[in-house]
Coordinates of N, CA and C in Angstrom, one line a residue:
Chain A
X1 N -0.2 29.8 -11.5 CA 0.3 28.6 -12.2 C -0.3 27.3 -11.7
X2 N -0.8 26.8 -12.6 CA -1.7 25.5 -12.2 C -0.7 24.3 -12.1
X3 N 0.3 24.0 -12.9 CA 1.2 23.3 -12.6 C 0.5 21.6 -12.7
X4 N 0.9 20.6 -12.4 CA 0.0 19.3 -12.3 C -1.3 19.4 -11.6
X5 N -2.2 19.2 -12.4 CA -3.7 18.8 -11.7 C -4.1 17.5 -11.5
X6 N -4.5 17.2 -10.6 CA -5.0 16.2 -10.1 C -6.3 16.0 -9.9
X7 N -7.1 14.8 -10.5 CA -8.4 14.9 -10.0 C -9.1 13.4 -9.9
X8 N -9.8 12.8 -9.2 CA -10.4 13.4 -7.8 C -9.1 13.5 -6.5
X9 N -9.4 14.3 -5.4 CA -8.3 14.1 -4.6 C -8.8 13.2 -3.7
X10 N -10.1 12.3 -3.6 CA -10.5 11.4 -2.6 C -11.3 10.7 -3.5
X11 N -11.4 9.0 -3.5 CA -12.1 8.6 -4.0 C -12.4 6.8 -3.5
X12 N -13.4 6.2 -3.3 CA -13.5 5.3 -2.7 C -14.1 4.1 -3.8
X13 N -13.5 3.4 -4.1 CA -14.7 2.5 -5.2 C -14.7 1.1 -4.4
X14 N -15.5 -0.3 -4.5 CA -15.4 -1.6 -4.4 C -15.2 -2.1 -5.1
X15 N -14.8 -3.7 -4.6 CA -13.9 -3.8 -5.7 C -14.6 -4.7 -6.9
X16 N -14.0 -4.6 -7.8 CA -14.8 -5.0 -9.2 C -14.9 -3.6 -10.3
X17 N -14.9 -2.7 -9.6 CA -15.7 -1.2 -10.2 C -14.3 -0.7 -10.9
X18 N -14.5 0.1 -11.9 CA -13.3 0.8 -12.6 C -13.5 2.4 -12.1
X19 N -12.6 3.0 -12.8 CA -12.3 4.2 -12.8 C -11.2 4.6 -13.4
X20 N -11.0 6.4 -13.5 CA -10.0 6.6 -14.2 C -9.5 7.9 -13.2
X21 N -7.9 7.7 -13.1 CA -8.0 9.1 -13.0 C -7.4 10.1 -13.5
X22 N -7.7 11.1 -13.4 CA -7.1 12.0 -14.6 C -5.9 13.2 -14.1
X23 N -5.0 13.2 -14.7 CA -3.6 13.7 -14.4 C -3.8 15.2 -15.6
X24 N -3.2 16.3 -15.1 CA -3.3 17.0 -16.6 C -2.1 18.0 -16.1
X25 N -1.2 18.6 -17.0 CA -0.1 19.8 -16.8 C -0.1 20.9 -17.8
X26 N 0.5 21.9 -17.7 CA 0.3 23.1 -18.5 C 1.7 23.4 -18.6
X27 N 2.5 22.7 -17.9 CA 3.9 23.6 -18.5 C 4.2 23.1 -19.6
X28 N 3.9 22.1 -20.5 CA 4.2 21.4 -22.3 C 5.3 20.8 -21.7
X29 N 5.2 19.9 -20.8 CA 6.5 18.9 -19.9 C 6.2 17.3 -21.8
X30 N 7.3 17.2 -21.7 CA 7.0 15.6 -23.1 C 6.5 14.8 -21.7
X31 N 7.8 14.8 -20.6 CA 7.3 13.2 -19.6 C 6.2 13.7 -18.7
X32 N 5.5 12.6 -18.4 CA 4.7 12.5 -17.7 C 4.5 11.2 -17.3
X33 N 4.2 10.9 -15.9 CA 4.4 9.6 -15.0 C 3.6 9.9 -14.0
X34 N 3.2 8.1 -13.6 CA 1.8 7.7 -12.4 C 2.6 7.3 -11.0
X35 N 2.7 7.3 -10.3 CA 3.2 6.7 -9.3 C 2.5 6.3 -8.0
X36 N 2.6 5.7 -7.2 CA 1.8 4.8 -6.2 C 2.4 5.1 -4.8
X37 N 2.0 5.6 -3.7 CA 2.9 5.2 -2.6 C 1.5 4.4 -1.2
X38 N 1.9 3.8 -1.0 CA 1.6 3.0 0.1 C 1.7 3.3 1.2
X39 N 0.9 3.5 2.4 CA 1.6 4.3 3.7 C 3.0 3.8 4.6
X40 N 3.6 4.8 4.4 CA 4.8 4.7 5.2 C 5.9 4.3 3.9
X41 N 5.5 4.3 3.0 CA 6.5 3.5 1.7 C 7.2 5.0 0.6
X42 N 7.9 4.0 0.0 CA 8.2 4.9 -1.2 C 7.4 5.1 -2.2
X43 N 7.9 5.0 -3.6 CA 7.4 5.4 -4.8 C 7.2 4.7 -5.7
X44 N 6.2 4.0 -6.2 CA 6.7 3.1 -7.5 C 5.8 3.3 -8.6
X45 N 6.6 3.2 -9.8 CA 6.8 3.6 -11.0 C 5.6 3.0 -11.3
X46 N 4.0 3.6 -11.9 CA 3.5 2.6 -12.5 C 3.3 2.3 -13.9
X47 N 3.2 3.8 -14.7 CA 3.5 3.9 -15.6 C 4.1 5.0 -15.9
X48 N 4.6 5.0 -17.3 CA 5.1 6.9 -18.0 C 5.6 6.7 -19.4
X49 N 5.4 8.1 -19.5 CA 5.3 8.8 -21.1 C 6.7 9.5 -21.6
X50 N 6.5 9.5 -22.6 CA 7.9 10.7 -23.2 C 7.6 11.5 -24.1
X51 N 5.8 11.3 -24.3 CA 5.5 11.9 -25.5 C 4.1 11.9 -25.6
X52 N 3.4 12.5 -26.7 CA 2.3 12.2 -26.7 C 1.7 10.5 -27.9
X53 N 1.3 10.2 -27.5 CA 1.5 8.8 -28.2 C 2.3 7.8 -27.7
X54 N 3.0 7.7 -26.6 CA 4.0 6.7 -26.4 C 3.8 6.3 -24.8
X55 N 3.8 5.4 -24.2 CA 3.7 5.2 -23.2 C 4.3 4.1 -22.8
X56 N 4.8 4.3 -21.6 CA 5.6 2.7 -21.2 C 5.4 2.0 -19.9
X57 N 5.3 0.7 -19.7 CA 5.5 0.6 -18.2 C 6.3 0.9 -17.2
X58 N 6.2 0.5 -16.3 CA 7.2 1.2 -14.7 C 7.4 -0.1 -14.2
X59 N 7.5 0.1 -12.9 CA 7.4 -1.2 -11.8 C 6.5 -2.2 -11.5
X60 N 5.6 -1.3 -11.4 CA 4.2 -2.1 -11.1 C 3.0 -1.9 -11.6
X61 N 2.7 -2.5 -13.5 CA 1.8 -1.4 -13.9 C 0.4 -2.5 -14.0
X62 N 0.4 -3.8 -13.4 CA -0.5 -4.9 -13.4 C -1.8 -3.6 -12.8
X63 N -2.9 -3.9 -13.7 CA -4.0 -3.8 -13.1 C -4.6 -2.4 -13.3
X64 N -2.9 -2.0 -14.3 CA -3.8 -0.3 -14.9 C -3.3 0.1 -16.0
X65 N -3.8 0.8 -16.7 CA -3.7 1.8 -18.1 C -3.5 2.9 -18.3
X66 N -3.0 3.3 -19.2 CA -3.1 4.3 -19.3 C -2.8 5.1 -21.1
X67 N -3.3 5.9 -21.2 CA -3.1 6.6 -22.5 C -3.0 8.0 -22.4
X68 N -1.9 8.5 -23.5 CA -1.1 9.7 -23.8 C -1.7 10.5 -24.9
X69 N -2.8 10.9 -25.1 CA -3.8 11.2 -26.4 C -2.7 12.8 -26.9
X70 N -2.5 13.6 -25.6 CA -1.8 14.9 -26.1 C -0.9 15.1 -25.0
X71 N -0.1 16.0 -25.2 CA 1.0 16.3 -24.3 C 0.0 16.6 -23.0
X72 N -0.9 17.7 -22.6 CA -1.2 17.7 -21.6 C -1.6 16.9 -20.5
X73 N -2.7 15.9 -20.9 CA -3.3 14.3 -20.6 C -2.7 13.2 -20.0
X74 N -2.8 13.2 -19.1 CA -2.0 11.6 -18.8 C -3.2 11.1 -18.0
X75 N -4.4 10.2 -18.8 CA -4.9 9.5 -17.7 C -4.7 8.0 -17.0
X76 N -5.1 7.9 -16.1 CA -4.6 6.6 -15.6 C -6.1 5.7 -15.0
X77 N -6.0 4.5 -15.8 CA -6.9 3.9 -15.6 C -7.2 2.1 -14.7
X78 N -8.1 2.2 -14.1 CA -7.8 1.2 -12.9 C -9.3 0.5 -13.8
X79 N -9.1 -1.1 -14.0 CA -10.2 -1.8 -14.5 C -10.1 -3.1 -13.3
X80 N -11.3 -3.2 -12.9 CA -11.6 -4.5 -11.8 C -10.7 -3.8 -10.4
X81 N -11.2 -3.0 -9.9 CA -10.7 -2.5 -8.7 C -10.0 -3.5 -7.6
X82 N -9.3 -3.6 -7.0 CA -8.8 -4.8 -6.1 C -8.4 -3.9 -4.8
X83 N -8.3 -4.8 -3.3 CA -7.8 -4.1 -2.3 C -6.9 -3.3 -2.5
X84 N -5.6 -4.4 -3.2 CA -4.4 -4.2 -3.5 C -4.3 -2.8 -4.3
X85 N -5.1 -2.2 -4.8 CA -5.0 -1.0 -5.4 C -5.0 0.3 -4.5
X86 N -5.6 0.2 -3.3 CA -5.6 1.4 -1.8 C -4.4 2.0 -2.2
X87 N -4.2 3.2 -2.3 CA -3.0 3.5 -2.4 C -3.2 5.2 -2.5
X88 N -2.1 5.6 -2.1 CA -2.3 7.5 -2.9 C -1.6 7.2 -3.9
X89 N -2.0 8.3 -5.0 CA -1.3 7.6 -6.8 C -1.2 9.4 -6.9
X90 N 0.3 9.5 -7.2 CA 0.4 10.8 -7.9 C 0.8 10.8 -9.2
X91 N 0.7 11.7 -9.8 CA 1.2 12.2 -11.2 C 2.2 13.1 -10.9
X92 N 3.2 12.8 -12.0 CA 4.4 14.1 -12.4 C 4.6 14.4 -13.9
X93 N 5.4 15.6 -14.0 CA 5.5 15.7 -15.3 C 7.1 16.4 -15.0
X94 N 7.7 16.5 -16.3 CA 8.9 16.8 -16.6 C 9.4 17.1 -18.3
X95 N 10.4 18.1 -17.8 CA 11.4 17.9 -19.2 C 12.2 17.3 -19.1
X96 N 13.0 16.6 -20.4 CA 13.6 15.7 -20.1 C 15.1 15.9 -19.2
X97 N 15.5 14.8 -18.8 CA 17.0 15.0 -17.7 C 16.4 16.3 -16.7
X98 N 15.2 17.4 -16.2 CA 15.2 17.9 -15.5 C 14.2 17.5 -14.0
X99 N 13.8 17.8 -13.2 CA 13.3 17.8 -11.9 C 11.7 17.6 -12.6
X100 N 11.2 16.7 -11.9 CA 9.7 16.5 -11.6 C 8.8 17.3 -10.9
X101 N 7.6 17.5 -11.0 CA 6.6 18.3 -11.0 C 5.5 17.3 -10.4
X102 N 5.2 17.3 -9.2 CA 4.1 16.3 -8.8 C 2.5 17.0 -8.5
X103 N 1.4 16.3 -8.5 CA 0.3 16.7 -8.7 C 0.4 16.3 -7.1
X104 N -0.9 17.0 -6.1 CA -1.1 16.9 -4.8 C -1.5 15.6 -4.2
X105 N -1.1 14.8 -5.3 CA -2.1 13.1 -5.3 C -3.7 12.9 -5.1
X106 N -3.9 11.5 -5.4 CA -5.8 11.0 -5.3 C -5.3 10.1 -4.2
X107 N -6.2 10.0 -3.2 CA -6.2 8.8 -2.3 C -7.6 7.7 -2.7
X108 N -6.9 6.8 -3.1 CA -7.8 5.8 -3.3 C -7.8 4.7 -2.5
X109 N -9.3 4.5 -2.1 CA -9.1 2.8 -0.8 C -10.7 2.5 -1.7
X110 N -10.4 1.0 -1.6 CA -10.7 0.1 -2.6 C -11.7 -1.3 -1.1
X111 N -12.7 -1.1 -1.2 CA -13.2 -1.6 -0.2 C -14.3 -2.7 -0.9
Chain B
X1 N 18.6 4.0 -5.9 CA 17.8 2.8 -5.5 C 16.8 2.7 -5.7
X2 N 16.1 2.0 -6.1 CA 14.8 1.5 -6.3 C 14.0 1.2 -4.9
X3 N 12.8 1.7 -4.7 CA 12.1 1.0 -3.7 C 11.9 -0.8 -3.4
X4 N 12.3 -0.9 -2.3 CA 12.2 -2.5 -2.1 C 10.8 -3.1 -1.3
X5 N 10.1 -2.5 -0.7 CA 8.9 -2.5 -0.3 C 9.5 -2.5 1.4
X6 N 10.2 -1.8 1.8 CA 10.6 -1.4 3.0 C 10.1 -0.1 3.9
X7 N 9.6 -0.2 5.2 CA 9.0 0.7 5.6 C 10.3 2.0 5.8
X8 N 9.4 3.5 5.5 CA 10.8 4.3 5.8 C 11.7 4.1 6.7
X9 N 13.0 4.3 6.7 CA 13.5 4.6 8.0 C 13.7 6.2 8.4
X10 N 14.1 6.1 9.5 CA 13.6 8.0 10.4 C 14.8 8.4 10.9
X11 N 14.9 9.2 11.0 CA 15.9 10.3 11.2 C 15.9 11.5 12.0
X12 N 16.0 10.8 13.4 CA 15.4 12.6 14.4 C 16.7 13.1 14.6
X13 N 16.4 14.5 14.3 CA 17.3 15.3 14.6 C 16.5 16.2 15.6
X14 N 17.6 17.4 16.4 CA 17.3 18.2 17.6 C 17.9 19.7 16.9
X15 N 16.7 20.2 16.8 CA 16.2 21.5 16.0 C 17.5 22.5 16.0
X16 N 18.3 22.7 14.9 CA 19.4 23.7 14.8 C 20.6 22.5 14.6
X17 N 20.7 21.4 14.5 CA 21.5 20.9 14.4 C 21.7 21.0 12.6
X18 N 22.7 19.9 12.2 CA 22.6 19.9 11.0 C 22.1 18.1 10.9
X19 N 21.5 18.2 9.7 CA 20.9 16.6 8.7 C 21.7 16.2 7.9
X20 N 22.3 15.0 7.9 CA 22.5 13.9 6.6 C 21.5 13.1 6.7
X21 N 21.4 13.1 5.5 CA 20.1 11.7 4.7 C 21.1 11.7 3.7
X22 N 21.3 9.6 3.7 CA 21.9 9.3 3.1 C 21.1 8.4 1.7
X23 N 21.9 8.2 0.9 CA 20.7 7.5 -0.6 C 21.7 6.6 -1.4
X24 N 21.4 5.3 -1.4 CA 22.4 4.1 -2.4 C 21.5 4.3 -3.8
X25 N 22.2 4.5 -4.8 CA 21.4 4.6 -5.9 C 21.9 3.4 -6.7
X26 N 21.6 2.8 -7.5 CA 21.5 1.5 -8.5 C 21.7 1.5 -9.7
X27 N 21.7 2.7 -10.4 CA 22.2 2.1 -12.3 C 23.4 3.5 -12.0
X28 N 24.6 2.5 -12.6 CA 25.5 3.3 -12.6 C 25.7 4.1 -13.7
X29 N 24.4 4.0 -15.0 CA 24.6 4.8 -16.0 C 23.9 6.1 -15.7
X30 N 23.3 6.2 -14.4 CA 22.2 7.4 -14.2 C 23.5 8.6 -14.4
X31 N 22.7 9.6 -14.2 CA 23.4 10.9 -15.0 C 23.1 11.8 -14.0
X32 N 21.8 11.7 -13.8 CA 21.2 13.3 -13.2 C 20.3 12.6 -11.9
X33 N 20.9 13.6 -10.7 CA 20.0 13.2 -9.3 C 19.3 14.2 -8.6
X34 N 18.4 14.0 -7.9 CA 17.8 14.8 -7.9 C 17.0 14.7 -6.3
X35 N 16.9 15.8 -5.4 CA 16.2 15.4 -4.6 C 14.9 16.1 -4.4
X36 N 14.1 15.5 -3.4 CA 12.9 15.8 -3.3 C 12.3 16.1 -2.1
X37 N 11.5 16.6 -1.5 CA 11.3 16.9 0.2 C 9.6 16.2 0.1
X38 N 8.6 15.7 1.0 CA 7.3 15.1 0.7 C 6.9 15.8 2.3
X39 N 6.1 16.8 2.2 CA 5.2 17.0 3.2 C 4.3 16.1 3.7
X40 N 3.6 16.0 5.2 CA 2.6 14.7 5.0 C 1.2 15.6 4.4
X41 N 0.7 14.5 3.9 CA -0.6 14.7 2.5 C -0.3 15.2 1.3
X42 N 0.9 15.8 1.3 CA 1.6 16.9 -0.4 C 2.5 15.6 -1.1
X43 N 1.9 16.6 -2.7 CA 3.2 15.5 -3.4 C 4.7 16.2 -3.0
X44 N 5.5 15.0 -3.5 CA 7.0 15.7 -3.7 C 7.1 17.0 -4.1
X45 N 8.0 17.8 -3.4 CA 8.6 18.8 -4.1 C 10.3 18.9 -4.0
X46 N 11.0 19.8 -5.6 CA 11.9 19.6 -5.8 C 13.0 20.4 -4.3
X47 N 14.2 19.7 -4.3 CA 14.9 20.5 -3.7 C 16.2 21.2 -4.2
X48 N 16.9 20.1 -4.4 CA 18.3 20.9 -5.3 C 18.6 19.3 -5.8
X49 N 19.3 19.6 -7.1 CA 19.7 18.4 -7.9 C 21.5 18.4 -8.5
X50 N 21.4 17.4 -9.0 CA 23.1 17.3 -9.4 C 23.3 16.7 -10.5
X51 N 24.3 16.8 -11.5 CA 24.9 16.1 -12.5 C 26.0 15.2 -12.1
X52 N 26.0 14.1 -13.0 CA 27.4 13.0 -12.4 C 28.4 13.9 -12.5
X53 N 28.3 15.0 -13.8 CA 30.0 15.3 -13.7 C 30.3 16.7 -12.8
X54 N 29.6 16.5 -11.3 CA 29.6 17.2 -10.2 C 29.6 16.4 -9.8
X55 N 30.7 16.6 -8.5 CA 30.6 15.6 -6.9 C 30.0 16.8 -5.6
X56 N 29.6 17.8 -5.9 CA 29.0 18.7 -4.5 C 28.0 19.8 -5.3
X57 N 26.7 19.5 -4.8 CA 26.4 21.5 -5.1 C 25.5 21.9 -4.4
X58 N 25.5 23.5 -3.9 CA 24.8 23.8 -2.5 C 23.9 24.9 -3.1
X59 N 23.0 24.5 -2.4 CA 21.5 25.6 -2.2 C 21.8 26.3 -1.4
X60 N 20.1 26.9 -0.9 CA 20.1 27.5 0.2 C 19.8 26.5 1.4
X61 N 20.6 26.3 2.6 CA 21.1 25.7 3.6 C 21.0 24.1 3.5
X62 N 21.2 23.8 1.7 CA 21.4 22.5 1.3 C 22.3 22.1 0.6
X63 N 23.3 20.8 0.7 CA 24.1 20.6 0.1 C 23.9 19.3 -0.3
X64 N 24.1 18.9 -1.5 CA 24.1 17.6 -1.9 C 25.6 17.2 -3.1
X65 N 25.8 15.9 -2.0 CA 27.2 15.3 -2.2 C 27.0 13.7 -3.7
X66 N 27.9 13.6 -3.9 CA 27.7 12.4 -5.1 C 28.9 11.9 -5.3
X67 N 29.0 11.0 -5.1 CA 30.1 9.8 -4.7 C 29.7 9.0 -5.9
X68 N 29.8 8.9 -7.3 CA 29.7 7.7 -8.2 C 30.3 6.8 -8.1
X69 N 31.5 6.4 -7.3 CA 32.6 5.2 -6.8 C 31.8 4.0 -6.2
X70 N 31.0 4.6 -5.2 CA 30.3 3.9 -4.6 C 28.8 4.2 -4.6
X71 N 28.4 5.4 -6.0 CA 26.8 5.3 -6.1 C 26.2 5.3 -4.8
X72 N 26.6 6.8 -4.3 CA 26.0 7.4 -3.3 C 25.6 8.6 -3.2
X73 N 24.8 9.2 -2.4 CA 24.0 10.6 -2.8 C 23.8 10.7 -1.2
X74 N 24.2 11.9 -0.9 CA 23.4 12.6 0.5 C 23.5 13.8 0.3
X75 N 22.2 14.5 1.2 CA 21.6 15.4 1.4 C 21.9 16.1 2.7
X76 N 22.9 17.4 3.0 CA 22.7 17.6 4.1 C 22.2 18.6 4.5
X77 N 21.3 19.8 5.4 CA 21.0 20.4 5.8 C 21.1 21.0 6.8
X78 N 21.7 22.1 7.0 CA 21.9 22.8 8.0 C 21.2 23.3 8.6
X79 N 21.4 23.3 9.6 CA 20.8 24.2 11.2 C 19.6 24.0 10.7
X80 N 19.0 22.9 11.1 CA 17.7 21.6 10.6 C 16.7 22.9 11.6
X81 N 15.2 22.5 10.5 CA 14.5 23.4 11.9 C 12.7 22.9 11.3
X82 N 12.1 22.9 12.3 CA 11.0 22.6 12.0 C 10.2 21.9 10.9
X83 N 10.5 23.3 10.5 CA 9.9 23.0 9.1 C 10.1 22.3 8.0
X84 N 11.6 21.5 8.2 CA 12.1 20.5 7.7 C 11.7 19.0 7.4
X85 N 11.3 18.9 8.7 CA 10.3 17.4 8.9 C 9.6 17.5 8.0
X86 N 9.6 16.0 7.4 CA 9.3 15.4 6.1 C 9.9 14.1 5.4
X87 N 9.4 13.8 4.7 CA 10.1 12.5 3.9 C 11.3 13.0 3.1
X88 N 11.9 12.6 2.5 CA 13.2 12.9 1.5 C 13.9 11.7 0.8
X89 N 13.5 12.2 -0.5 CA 13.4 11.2 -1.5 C 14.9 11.5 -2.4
X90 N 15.8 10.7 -2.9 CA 16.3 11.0 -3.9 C 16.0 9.7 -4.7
X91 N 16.5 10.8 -6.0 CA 15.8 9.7 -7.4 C 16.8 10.0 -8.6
X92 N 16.8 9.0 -9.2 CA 17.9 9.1 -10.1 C 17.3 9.0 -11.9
X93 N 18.2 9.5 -12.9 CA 17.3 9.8 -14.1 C 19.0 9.1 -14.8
X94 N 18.5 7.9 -15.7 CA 19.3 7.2 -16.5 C 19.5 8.1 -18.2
X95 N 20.1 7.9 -18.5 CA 20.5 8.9 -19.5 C 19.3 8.7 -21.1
X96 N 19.1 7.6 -21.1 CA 18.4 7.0 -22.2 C 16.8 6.9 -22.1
X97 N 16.2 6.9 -21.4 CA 15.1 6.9 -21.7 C 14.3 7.7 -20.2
X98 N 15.4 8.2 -19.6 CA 14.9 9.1 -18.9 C 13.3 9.2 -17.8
X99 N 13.4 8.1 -17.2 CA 12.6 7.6 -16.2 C 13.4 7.4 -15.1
X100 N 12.2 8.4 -14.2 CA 12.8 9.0 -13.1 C 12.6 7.9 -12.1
X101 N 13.7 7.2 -11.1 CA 13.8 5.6 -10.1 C 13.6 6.7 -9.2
X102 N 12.7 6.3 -7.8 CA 12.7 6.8 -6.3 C 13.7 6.3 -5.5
X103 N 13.9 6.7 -4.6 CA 14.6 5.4 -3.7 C 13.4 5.4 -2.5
X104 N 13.8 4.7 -1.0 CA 13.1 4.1 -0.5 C 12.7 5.7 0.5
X105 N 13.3 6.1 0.8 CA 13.3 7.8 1.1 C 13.2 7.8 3.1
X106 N 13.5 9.0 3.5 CA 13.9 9.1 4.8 C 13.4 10.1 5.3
X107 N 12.5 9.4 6.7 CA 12.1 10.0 7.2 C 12.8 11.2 8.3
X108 N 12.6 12.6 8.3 CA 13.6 13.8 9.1 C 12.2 13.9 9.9
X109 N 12.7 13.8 11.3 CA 11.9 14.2 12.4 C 12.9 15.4 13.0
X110 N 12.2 16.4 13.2 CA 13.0 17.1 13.7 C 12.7 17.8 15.4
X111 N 13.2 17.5 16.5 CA 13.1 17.5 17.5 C 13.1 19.2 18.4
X112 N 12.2 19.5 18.4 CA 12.5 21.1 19.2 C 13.3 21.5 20.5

């Protein structure tokens, strides 16, 4: 069972540079969600889905994108890379009202 | 609860005892809780979860309590042991549009 994929699991850009990264699930979850943790921190919401076609913000979604093309897909897109973006960023997926499904995260530092 | 940009706080316990981790949660319309264990470098994984119209339900060597009076959630764990150390998140899922809140989460050291 492949469960949440994550890809890249390391990735370094400077800043100004974009990228995307890409989240993908196999169990046909509707939600799907980006999340951010900081070392030593919690979790914050950056963006999420309920569907394919629908997407919403979170907590903190300044500075990224993202689009819902099919249930599987959730990519997440970083344009004008900033310090402030260093972060490990995971993906989850879910049915609705049940338990989340997290991908192994990307560590991104932004230099 | 929502993350406030606060560094974890930690939790040593001495190997065979038992763990509370405690969790203030914030929308009183949430429904469904849920906890989560974070290995270091791994994402979350699930542990055992609850519905509001449950105040207790137990795993295997886990029990999680739910106080909606005062929108509280703890996690306890018996005869704590190694392999336990980890972060521990609980998160709450509001009935409506079903986005899942973290809280600030707790760090279990667990002492040999």
């Amino acid at each position: 069972n492949a469960g949440v994929t994550q890809t890249p699991k390391f990735r370094i850009l400077k800043i100004g540079q974009s990228m995307t990264l890409q989240c993908a699930q196999d169990m046909n979850h509707n939600y799907m969600y980006w999340y951010r943790q900081d070392p030593g921190m919690g979790l914050k919401l950056i963006y999420y889905s309920v569907g394919a076609g629908i997407t919403d913000k979170g907590e903190v979604p300044n500075g990224y994108n993202v689009s819902r093309s099919t249930t599987e897909d959730f990519p997440l897109r970083l344009e004008l890379a900033a310090p402030s973006q260093t972060s490990v960023y995971f993906c989850a997926s879910s049915y609705p009202a049940e338990e989340a499904f997290f991908g192994q995260g990307t560590r991104l530092t932004v230099v | 609860g929502e993350s406030v940009g606060l560094h974890l706080p930690t939790l040593s316990v001495q190997e065979g005892d038992n763990s509370i981790i405690n969790c203030a949660y914030s929308n009183s319309a949430s429904d469904y809780f849920i906890w989560y264990k974070q290995e270091s470098g791994k994402g979350p994984q699930f542990i055992i979860d609850i519905r509001s119209n449950m105040d207790k339900r137990q795993g295997q060597r886990v029990t999680v309590l739910l106080n909606k009076t005062v929108k509280h959630l703890s996690l306890q764990i018996a005869a704590t042991q190694p392999g336990d150390s980890a972060v521990y998140f609980c998160a709450e899922n509001s009935g409506g549009y079903q986005k899942v809140t973290f809280g600030i989460g707790t760090k279990l050291q667990v002492i040999p």
